[in-house]
XYZ file of C-alpha atoms in Angstrom:
312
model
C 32.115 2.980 -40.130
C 32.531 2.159 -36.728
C 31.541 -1.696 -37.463
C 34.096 -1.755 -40.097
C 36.722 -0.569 -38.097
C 35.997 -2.699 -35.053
C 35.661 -5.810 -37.117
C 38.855 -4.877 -38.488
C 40.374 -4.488 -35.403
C 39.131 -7.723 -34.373
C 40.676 -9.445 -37.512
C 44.492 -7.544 -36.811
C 44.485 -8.235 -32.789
C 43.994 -12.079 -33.969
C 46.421 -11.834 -36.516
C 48.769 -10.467 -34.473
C 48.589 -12.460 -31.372
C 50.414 -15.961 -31.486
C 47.857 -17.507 -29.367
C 44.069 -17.925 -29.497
C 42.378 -15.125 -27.705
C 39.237 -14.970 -25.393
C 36.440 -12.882 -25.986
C 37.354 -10.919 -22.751
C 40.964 -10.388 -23.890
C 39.340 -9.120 -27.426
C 36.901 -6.886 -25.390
C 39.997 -5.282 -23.774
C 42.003 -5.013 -26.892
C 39.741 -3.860 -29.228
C 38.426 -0.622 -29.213
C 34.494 -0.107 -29.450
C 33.447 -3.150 -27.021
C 34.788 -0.836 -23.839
C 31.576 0.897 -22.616
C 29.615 -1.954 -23.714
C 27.769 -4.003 -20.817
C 28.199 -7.837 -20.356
C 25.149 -8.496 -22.177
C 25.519 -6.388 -24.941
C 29.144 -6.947 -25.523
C 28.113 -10.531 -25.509
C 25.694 -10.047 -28.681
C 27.640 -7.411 -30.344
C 30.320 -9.867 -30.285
C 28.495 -12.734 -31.878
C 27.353 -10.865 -34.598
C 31.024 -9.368 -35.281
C 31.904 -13.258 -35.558
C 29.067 -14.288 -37.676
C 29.572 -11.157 -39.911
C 33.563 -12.163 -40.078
C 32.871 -15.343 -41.363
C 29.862 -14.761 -43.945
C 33.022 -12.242 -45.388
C 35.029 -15.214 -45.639
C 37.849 -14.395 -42.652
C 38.284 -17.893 -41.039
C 37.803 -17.388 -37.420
C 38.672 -20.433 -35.850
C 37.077 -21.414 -32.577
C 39.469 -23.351 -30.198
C 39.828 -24.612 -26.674
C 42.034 -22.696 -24.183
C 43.745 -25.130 -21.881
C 46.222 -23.080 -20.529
C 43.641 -21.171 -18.343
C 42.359 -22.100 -14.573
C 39.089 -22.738 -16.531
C 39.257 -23.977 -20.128
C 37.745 -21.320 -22.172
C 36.665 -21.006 -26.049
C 39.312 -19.040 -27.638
C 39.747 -17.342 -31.065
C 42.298 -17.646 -33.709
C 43.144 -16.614 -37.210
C 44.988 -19.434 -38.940
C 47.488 -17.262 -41.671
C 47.930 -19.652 -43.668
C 43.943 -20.017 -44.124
C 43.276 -15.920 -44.587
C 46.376 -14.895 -46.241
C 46.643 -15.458 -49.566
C 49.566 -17.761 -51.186
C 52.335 -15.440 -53.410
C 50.774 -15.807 -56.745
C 54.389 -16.435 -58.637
C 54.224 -13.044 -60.250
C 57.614 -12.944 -62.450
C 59.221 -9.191 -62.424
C 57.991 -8.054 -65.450
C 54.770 -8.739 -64.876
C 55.106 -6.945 -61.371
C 56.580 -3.773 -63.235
C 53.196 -3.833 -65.804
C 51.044 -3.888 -63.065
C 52.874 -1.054 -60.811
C 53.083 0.805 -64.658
C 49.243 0.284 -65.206
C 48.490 1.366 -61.482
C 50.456 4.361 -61.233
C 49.557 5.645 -65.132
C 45.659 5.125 -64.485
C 44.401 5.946 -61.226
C 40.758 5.346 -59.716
C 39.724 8.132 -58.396
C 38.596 7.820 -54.520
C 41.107 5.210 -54.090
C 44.190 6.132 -51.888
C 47.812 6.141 -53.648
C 49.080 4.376 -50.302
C 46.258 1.604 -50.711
C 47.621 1.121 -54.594
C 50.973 0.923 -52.968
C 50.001 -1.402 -50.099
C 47.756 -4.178 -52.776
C 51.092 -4.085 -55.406
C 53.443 -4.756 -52.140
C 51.213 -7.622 -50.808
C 51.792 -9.001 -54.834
C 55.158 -9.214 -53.817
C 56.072 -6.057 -55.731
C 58.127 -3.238 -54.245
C 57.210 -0.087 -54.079
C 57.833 3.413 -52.678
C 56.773 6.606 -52.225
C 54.377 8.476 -55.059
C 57.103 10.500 -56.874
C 55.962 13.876 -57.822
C 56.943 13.462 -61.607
C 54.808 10.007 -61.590
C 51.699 11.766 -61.736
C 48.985 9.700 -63.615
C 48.289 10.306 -67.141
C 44.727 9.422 -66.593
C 41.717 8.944 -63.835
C 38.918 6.644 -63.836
C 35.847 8.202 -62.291
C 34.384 5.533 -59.033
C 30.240 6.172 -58.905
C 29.115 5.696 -55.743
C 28.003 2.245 -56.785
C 30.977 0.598 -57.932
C 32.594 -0.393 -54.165
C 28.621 -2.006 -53.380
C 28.305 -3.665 -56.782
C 31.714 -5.037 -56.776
C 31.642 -6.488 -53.377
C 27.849 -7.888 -54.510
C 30.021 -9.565 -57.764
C 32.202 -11.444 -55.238
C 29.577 -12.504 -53.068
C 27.292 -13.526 -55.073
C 24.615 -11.164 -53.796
C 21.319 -10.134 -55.351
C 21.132 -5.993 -55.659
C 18.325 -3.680 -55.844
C 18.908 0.119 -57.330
C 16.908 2.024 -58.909
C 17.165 3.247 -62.911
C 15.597 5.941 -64.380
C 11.522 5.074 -63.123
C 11.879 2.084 -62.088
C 13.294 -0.191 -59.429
C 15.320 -3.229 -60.807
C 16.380 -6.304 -59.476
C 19.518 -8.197 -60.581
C 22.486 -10.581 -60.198
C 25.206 -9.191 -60.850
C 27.793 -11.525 -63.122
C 30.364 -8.723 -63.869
C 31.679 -4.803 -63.601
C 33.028 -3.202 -66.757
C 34.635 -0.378 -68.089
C 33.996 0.553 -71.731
C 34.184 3.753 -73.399
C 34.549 5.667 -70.116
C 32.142 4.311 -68.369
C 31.200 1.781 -65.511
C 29.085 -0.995 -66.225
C 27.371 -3.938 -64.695
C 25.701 -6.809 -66.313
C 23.716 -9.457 -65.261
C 20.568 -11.891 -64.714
C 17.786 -9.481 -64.773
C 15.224 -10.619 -62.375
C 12.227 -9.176 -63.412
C 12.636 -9.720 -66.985
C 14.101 -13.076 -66.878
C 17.057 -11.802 -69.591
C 20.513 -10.635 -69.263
C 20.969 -7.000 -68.749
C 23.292 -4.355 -68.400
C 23.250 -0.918 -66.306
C 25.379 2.066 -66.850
C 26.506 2.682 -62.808
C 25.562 6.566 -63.342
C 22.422 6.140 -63.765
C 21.927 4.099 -60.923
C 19.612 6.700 -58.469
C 20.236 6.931 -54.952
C 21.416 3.484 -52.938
C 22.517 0.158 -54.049
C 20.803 -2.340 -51.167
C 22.352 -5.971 -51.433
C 21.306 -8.946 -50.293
C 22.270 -12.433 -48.953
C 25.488 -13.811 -49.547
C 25.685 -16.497 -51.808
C 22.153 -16.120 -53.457
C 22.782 -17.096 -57.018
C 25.416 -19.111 -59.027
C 27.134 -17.409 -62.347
C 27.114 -18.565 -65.097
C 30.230 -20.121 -66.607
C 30.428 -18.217 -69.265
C 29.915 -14.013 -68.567
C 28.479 -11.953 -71.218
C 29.933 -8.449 -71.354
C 27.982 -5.399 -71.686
C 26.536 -4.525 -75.324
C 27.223 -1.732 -76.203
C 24.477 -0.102 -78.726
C 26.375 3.234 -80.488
C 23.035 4.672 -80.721
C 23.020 4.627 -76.521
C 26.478 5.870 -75.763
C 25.780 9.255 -74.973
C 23.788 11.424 -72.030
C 21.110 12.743 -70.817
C 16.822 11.534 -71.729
C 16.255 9.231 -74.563
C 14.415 9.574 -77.504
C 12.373 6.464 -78.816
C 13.039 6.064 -82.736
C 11.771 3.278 -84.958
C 13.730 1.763 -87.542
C 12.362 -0.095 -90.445
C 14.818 -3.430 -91.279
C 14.435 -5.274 -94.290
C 14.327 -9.375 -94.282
C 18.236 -10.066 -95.382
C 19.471 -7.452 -92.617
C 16.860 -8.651 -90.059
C 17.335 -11.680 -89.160
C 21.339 -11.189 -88.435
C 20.881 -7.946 -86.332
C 18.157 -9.894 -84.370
C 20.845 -12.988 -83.702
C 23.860 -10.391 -82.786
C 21.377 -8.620 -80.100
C 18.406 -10.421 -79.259
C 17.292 -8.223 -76.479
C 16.297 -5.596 -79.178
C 12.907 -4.372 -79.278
C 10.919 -5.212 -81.895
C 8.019 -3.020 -82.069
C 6.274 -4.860 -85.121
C 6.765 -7.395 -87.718
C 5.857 -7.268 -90.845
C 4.165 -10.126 -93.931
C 7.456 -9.642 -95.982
C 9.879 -10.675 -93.282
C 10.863 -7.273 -92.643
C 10.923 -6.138 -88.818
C 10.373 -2.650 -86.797
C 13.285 -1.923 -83.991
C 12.855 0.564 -81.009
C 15.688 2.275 -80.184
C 16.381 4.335 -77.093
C 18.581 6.888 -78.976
C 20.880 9.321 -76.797
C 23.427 9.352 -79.764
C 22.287 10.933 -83.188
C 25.676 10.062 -84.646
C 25.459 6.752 -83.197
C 22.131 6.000 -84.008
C 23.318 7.177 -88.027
C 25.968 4.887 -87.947
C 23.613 1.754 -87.370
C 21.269 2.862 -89.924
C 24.143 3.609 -92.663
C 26.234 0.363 -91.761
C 23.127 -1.559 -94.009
C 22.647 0.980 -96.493
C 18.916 0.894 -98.306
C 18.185 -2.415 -96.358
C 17.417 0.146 -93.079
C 15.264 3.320 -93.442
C 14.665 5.196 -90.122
C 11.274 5.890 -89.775
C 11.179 8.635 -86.877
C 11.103 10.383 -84.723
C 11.226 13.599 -87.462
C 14.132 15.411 -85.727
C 16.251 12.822 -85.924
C 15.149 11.688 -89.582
C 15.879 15.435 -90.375
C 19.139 15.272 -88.906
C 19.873 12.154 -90.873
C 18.716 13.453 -94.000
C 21.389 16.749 -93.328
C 24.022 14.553 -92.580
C 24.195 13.084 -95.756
C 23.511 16.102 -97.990
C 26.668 17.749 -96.430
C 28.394 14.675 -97.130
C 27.763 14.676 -100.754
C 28.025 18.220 -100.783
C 31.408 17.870 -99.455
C 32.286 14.912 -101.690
C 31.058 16.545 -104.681
């Protein structure tokens, strides 16, 4: 943290100054560079620079003329790092200060909400008591890593469940209450997508600028039979020819664990839904038949007894 705040403190002393600045008048205005020698002050300095400008803050080196010795100077240009009002007309100001003060994100300050709708060119004011939200979004600890990677273009590294993955990350998600990314799967050559709580431990990034995204950014699947908690539970269902080939188009990435001579295929499913899992196997009637595991064939077979027990 105390990188972040001295390169912030680098990026509001330019700001604020109407003139380029020196390094040695940004060594005595910004805190952290004080007890640093010459030499390391020197290289600590560089690096804050370099590290500035991969982030995209235009630091702008420039010639100081008015000294006794012309020295390099440093300047923010606002017009270059702020950016332009986007034309937001009132009403759509008022949906977004409505959408941001009904549904919060939880670990994000009200007074940082307050400060992004203000630099929109909304106005806002203090967080009325009777304004509390009607709803919270849960942040994992990935989401602030994963969506800076999204911007930048950066490869990631996590690791899920036993093993480590590697992946460009095209887009964050929220569906169904829960975070998602999705992306070019490294490893497997195939778009993916990763539920961000079951990401274990760090998120570790790489270079900026390591991939180009596609044009067009496929969304996370979501599979009803895997919207649920805790292990998985491999279960095989048996598709007949007419149903197979249009469940194989809609989600190619399924598993097919065998195919047989009369067209019909074998899915694996990761099942952490049993009601879920029912409602893929139902939706095509006696074209599916789920072939195990037996607890969940049981289960199955209970669910529609009560049915037509309660029907009759």
């Amino acid at each position: 943290m105390a990188k972040v705040d001295r390169l912030l403190n680098i990026v509001a002393a330019l700001q604020a100054s109407t003139v380029p600045l020196t390094a040695d008048e940004l060594r005595a205005r910004v805190p952290g560079y004080e007890d640093q020698s010459d030499d390391t002050f020197r290289r600590t300095f560089e690096r804050d620079k370099d590290d500035l400008r991969s982030a995209g803050v235009p630091v702008e080196t420039v010639v100081v003329e008015h000294l006794e010795q012309p020295k390099a100077g440093y300047r923010i240009r606002r017009d270059r790092y702020e950016l332009p009002d986007p034309g937001l007309t009132p009403e759509e100001l008022a949906s977004l200060h409505l959408a941001a003060t009904s549904v919060r994100l939880e670990g994000i300050p009200y007074d940082e909400v307050d400060d992004a709708l203000r630099k929109l060119g909304g106005v806002t004011g203090s967080e009325p008591a009777e304004s509390a939200p009607l709803s919270a979004v849960a942040a994992p600890a990935a989401l602030s890593t994963l969506f800076e990677a999204v911007l930048d273009h950066r490869q990631v590294r996590f690791a899920y469940g036993s093993e480590e993955r590697h992946l460009e990350p095209h887009r964050l998600q929220y569906e169904q209450g829960r975070w998602y990314v999705s992306g070019h799967d490294v490893d497997r050559d195939a778009t993916r997508s990763f539920r961000l709580d079951r990401i274990a431990g760090p998120v570790e990034t790489g270079e900026p600028g390591a991939f180009e995204p596609p044009a067009d950014l496929p969304g996370v699947r979501l599979r009803p039979w895997e919207l649920g908690d805790g292990p998985a539970t491999t279960a095989h269902v048996l598709l007949e020819e007419t149903v197979a080939g249009p469940v194989l188009a809609e989600d190619p990435d399924l598993v097919v664990a065998e195919r047989r001579d009369d067209g019909s295929v074998v899915v694996e499913l990761q099942v952490r839904s049993a009601a879920g899992l029912r409602s893929f196997v139902l939706s095509h009637l006696e074209r599916a038949e789920l072939l195990d595991p037996p607890a969940l064939r049981e289960d199955l077979v209970g669910w529609l007894q009560a049915f037509v027990g309660d029907a009759a």
